[in-house]
Coordinates of C-alpha atoms and ligand atoms in Angstrom, one line a residue:
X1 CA -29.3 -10.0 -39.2
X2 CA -29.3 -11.8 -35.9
X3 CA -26.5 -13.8 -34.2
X4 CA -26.6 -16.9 -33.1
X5 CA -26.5 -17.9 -29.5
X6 CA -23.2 -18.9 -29.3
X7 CA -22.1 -15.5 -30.7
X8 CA -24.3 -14.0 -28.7
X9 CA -22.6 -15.8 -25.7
X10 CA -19.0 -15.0 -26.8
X11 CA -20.2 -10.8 -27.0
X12 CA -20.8 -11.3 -23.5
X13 CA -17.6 -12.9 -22.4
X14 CA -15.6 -10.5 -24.2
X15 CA -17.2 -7.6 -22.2
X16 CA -16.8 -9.6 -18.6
X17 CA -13.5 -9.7 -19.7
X18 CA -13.3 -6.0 -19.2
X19 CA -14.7 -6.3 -15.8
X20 CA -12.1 -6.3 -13.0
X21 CA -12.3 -8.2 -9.4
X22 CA -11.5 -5.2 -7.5
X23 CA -8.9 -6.8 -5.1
X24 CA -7.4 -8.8 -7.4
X25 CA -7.6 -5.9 -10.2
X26 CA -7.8 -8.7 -13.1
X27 CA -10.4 -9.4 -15.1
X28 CA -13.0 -11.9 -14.3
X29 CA -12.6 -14.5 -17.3
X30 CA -9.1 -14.6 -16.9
X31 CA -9.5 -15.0 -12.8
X32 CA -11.8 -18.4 -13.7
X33 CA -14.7 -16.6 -12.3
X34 CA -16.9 -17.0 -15.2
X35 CA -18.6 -20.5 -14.7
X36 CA -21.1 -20.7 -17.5
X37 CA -22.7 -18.3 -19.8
X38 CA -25.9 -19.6 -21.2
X39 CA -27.8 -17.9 -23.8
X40 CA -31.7 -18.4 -23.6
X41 CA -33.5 -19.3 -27.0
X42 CA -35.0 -16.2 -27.8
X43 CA -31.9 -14.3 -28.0
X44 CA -32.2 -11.7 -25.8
X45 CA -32.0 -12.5 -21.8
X46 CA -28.9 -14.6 -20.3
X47 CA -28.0 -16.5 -17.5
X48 CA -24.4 -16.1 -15.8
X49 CA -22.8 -18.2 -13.5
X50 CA -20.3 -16.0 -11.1
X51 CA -17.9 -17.9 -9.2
X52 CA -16.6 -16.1 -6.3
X53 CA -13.2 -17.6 -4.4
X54 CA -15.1 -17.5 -1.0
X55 CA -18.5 -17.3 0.1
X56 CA -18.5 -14.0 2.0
X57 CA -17.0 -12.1 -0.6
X58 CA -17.5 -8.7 0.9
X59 CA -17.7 -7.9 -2.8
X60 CA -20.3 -10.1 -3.6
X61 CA -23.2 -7.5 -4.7
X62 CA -20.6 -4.7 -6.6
X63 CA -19.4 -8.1 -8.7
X64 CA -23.1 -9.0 -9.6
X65 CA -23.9 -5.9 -10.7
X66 CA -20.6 -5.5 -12.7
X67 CA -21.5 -8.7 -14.6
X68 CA -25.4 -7.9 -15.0
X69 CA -24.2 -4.5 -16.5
X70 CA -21.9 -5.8 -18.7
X71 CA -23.9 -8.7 -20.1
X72 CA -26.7 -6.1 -20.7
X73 CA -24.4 -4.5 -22.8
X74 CA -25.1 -7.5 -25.4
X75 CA -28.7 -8.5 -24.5
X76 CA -31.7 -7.2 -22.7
X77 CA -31.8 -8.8 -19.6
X78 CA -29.3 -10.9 -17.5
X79 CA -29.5 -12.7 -14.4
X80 CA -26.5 -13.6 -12.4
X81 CA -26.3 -16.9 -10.6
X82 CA -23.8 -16.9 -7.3
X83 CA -21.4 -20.4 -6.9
X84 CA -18.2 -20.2 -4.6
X85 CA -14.9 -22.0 -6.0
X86 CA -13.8 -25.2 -4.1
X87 CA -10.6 -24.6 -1.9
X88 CA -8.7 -26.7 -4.9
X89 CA -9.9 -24.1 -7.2
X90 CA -8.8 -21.7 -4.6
X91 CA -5.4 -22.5 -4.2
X92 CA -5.0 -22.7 -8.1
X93 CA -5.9 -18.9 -8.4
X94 CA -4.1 -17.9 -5.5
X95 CA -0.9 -19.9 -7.6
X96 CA -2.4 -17.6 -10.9
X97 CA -2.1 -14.2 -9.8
X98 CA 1.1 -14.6 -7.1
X99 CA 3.4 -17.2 -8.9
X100 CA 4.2 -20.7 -8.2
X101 CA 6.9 -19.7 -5.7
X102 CA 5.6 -17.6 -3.1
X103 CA 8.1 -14.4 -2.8
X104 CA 7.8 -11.0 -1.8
X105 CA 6.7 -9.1 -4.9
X106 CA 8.2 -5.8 -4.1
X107 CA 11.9 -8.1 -3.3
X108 CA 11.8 -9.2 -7.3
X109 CA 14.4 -7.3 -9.4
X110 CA 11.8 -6.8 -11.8
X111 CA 9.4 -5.0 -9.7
X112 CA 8.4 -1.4 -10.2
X113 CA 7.2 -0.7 -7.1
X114 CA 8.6 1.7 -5.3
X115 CA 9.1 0.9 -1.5
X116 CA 9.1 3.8 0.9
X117 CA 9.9 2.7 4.3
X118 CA 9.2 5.5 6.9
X119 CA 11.6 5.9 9.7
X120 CA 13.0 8.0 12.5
X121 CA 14.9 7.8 15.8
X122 CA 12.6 8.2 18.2
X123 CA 9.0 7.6 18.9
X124 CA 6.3 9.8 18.9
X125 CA 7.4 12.2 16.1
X126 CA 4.6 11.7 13.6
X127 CA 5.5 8.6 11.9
X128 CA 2.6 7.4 11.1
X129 CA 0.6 10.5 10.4
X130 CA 3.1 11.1 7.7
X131 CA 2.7 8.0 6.4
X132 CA -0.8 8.1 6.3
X133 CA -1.4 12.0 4.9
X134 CA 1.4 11.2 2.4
X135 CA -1.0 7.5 1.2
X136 CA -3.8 10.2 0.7
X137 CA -1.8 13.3 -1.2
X138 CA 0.1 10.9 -3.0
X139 CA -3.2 8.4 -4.1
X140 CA -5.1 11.8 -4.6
X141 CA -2.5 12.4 -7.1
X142 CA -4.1 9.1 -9.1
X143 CA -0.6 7.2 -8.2
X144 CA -1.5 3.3 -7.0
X145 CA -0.1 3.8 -3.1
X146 CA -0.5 0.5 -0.6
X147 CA 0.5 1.0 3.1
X148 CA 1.8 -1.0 5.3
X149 CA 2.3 -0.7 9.4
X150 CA 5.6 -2.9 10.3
X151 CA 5.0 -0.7 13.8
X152 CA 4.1 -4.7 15.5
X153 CA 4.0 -3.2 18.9
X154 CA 2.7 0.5 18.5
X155 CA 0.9 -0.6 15.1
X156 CA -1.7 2.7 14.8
X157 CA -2.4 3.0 10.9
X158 CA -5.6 1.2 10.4
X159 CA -7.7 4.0 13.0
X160 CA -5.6 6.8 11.9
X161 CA -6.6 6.0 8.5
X162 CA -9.8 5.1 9.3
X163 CA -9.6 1.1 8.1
X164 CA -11.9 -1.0 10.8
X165 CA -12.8 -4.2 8.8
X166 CA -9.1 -6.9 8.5
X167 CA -7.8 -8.8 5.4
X168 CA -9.8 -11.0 3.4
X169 CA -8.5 -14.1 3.0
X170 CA -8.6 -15.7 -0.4
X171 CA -6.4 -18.8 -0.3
X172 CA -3.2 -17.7 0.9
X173 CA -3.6 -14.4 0.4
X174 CA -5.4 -11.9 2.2
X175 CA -6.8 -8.8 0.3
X176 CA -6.3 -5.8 2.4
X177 CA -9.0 -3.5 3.0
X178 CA -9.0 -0.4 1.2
X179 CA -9.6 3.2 1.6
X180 CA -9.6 6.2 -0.2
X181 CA -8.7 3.3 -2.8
X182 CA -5.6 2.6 -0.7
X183 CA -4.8 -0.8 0.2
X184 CA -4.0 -0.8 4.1
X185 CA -2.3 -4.0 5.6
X186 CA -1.6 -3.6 9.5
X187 CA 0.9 -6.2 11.6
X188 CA -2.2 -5.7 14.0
X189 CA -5.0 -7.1 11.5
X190 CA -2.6 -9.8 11.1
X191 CA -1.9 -11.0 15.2
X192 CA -5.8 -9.8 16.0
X193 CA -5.7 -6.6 18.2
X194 CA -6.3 -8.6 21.7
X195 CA -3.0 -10.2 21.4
X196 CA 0.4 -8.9 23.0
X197 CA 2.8 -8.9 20.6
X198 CA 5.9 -9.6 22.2
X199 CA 8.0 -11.2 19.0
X200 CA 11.6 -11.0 18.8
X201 CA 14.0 -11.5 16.2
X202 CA 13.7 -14.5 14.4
X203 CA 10.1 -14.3 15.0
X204 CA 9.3 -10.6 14.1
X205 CA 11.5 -11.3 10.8
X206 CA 9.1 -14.1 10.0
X207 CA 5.8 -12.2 10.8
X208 CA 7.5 -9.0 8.5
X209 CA 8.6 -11.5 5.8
X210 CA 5.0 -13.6 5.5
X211 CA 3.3 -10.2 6.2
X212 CA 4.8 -9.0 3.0
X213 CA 4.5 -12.0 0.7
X214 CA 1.2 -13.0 1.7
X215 CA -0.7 -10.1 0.8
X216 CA -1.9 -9.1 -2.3
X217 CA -1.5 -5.4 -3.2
X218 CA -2.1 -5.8 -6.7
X219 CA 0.3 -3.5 -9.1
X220 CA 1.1 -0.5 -7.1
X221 CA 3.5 2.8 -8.0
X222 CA 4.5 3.1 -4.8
X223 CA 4.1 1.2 -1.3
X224 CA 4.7 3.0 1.8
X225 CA 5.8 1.0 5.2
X226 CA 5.7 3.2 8.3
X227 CA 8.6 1.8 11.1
X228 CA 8.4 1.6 15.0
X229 CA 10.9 4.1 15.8
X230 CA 14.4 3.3 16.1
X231 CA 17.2 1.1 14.4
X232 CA 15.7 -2.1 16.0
X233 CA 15.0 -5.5 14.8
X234 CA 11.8 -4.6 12.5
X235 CA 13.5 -1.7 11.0
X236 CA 16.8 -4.4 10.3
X237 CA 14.5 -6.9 9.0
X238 CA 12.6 -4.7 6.8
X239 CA 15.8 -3.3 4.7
X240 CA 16.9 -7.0 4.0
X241 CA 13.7 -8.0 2.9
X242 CA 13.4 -5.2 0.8
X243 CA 16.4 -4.6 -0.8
X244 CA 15.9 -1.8 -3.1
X245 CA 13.2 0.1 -0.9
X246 CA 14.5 3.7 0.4
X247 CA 13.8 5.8 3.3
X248 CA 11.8 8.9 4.3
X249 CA 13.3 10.5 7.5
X250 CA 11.0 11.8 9.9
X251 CA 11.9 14.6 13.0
X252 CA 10.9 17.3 14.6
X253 CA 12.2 20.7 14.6
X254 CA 14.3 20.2 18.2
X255 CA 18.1 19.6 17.4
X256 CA 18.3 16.5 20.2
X257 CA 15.4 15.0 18.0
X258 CA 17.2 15.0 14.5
X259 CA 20.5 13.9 16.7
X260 CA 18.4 10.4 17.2
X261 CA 16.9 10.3 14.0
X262 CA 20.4 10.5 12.3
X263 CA 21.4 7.2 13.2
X264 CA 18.2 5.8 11.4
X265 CA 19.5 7.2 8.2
X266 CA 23.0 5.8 9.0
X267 CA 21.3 2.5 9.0
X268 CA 19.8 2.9 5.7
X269 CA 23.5 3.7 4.7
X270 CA 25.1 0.8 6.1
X271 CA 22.6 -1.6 4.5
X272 CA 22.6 0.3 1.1
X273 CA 19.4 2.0 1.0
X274 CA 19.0 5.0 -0.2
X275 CA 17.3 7.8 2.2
X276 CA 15.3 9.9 0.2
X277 CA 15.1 13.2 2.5
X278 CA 13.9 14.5 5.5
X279 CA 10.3 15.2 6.7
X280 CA 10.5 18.2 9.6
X281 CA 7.0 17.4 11.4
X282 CA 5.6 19.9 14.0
X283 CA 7.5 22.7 12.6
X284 CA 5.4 25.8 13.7
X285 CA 2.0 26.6 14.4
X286 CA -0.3 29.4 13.0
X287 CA -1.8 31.5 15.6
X288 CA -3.2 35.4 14.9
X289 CA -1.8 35.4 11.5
X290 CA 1.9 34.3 13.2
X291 CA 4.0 31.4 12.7
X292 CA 5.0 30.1 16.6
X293 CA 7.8 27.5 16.7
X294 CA 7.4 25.7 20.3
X295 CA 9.5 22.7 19.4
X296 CA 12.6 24.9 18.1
X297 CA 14.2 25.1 14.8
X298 CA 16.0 24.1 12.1
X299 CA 15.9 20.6 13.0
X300 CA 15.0 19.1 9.7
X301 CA 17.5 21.3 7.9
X302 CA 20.1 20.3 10.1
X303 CA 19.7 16.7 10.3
X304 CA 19.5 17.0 6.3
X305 CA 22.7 18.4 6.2
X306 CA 24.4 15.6 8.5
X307 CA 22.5 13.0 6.5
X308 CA 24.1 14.8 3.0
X309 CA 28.0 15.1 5.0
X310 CA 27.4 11.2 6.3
X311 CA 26.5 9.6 2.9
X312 CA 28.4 11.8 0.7
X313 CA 29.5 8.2 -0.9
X314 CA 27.2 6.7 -1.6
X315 CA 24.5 9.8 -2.4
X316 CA 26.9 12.5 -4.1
X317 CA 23.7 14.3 -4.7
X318 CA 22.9 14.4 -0.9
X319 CA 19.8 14.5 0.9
X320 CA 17.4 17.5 1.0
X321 CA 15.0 18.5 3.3
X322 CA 11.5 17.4 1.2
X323 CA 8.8 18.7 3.5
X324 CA 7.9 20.8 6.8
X325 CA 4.8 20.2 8.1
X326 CA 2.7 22.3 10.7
X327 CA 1.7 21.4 14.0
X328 CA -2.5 21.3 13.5
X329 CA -4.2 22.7 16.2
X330 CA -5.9 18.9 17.3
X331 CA -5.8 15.6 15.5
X332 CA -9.3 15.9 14.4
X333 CA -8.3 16.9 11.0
X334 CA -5.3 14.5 11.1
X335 CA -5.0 13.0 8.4
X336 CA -6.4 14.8 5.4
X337 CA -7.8 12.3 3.3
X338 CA -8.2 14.0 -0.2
X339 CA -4.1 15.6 -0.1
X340 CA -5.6 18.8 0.2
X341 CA -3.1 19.5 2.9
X342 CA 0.0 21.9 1.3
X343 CA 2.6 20.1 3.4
X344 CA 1.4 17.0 2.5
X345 CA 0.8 17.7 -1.3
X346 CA 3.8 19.5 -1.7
X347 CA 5.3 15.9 -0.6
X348 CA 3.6 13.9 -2.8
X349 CA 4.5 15.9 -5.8
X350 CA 8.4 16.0 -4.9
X351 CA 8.5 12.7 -4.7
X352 CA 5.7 11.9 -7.4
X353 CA 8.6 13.9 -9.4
X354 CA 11.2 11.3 -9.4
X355 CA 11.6 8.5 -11.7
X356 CA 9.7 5.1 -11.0
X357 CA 11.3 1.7 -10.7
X358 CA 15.1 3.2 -10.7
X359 CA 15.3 3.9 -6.7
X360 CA 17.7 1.9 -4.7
X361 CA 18.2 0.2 -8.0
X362 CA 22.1 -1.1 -8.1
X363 CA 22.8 0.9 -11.2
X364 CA 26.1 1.5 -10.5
X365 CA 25.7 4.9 -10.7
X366 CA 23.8 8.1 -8.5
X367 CA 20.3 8.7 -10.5
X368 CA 20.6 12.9 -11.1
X369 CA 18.1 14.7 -9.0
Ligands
LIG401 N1 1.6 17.9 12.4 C1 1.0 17.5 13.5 N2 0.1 18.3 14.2 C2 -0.5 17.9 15.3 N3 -0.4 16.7 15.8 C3 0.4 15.8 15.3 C4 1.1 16.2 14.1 N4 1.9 15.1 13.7 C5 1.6 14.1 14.6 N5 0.8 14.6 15.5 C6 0.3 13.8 16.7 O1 1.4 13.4 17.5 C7 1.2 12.1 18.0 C8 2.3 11.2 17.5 O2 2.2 11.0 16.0 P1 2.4 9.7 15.3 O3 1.7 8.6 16.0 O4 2.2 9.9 13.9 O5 4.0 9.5 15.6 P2 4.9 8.2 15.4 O6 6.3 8.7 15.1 O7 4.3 7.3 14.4 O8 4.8 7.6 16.8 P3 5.3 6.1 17.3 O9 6.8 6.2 17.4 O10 4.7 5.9 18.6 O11 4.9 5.2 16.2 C9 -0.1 11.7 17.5 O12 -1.0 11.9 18.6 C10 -0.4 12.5 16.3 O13 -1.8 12.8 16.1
LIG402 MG1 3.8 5.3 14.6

């Protein structure tokens, strides 16, 4: 028996509806990117229009091929024709996928992200390579990880994490680049890298606040945000933007270092965030088969333990130290890409552990641990 065109034409949609736009991560009928599908006489070849929201699409080829494949799926041969939506047509997607009101996603109450900011007293204590190794361990894990570098003056995540291209901007949104599958959005693709960025308050809050809404990050588990150091203005803005995010603590193993990196936590106390643990970076280094400490000890542990006495309110179940991780001999092999770093895995998986969506949560009560 043979189908009819038409059927013929509605077997092919229904497969490009199982073929995703990989930044938007929603299928292409549903996106409007299906223009035409047009069945040819004899049955068996097709023509597809594919509307792409801008002409550069730097997925442009991997979308062609998705549709060719799928089509082929229902006849022998398939050609894919290449149009580029109007800005009208633009804007009306961009309205789709984000919501009429434009709002920070991970702010709504029904969101089950889970926002880790990254933070610690001073600078220069590994930050950002934590932030980085944990987007890798944790995404290696098959968790849906985004990352995003508030740092607007020291912003360092897109070469540690080895992003070179920016955003692509469809609409008002921009699709972050991705690696290792991780979207990566950087304050410092946003301002272009030549600029000074000398923001202050009011300012900074607005870059954070149309940093965070205007990017699309898709559905993600869990999106990490690595701080500048200190209690300052980014690190103020970013807890009242994100209400129900919570806090990774990061020091080093020198009791002055966890001293500074207390008052971080006591922030995220005072504005009601939860702070998840402590990360001890630069705890010891292997050499001839011996553990050398040559930034101290017992710094982690300790600040843990003044974190647990200082919000025994409002975390009764206090706050352990998660991770140490060792000093590498050289960066080179900073950061570990695929998670297969112990320190780094063992991270992921403790906090992989806990519950999604109930963190920071007001529940009214302290979620067991
Ligand atoms: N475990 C480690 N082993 C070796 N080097 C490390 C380790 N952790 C961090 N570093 C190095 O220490 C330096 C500071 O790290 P990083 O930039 O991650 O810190 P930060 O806290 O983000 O700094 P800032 O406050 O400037 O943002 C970097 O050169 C980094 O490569
Ligand atoms: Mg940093």
């Amino acid at each position: 028996m043979t189908r009819s065109s038409e059927e013929t034409a509605s077997a092919i949609r229904r497969q490009l509806a199982g073929v995703l736009d990989p930044e938007l991560r929603r299928d292409l009928v549903s996106l409007g990117m299906i223009e035409a599908v047009e069945v040819r006489e004899d049955g068996a070849s097709a023509r597809i229009v594919l509307k792409l929201t801008i002409a550069g699409c730097p997925k442009k080829s991997h979308l062609t091929e998705a549709v060719r494949e799928a089509a082929e799926r229902e006849v022998s041969s398939a050609e894919v024709e290449l149009t580029v939506m109007t800005p009208e047509e633009r804007d009306a997607l961009t309205r789709e996928v984000k919501g009429p009101e434009r709002r920070i996603p991970f702010a709504e109450p029904d969101s089950l992200t889970r926002v880790i900011t990254v933070a610690s007293g001073k600078g220069g204590v590994g930050k950002s390579t934590v932030t980085a190794n944990l987007a890798f361990a944790l995404a290696a894990r098959g968790l849906s990880v985004g990352v995003v570098d508030a740092d607007i003056h020291g912003f360092s995540i897109p070469p540690l994490m080895g992003v070179s291209e920016g955003p692509t901007k469809v609409g008002e949104l921009m699709m972050p680049p991705r690696v290792a599958d991780v979207p990566v959005m950087s304050i410092g693709m946003f301002v272009g890298s030549d600029q000074p960025v000398s923001w202050r308050g009011p300012m900074l809050h607005r870059a954070v606040e149309q940093f965070l809404r205007d990017t699309w990050f898709g559905d993600l588990d869990i999106l990490l945000l690595d701080l500048p150091p200190g209690t300052g203005d980014v690190a103020i803005t970013v807890s009242q933007l994100l209400p129900s995010s919570s806090m990774l603590v990061v020091t080093t193993p020198q009791a002055d270092a966890s001293a500074v990196a207390e008052r971080a936590g006591a922030l995220a106390a005072q504005t009601g965030h939860e702070v998840l643990g402590v990360v001890e970076n630069m705890s010891w280094i292997e050499a001839g088969g011996q553990r050398l400490t040559p930034f101290g000890e017992g710094g982690g542990q300790m600040l843990a333990d003044r974190l647990t006495a200082r919000l025994s309110e409002s975390q009764p179940s206090g706050v352990p130290l998660l991770a140490q991780i060792p000093l590498r001999d050289g960066v080179r092999d900073l950061p570990q890409r695929h998670g297969h770093d112990d320190a780094f895995t063992g991270l992921a998986e403790r906090l992989a552990a806990r519950p999604r969506g109930l963190q920071g949560k007001p529940l009214g009560v302290s979620p067991a641990r």
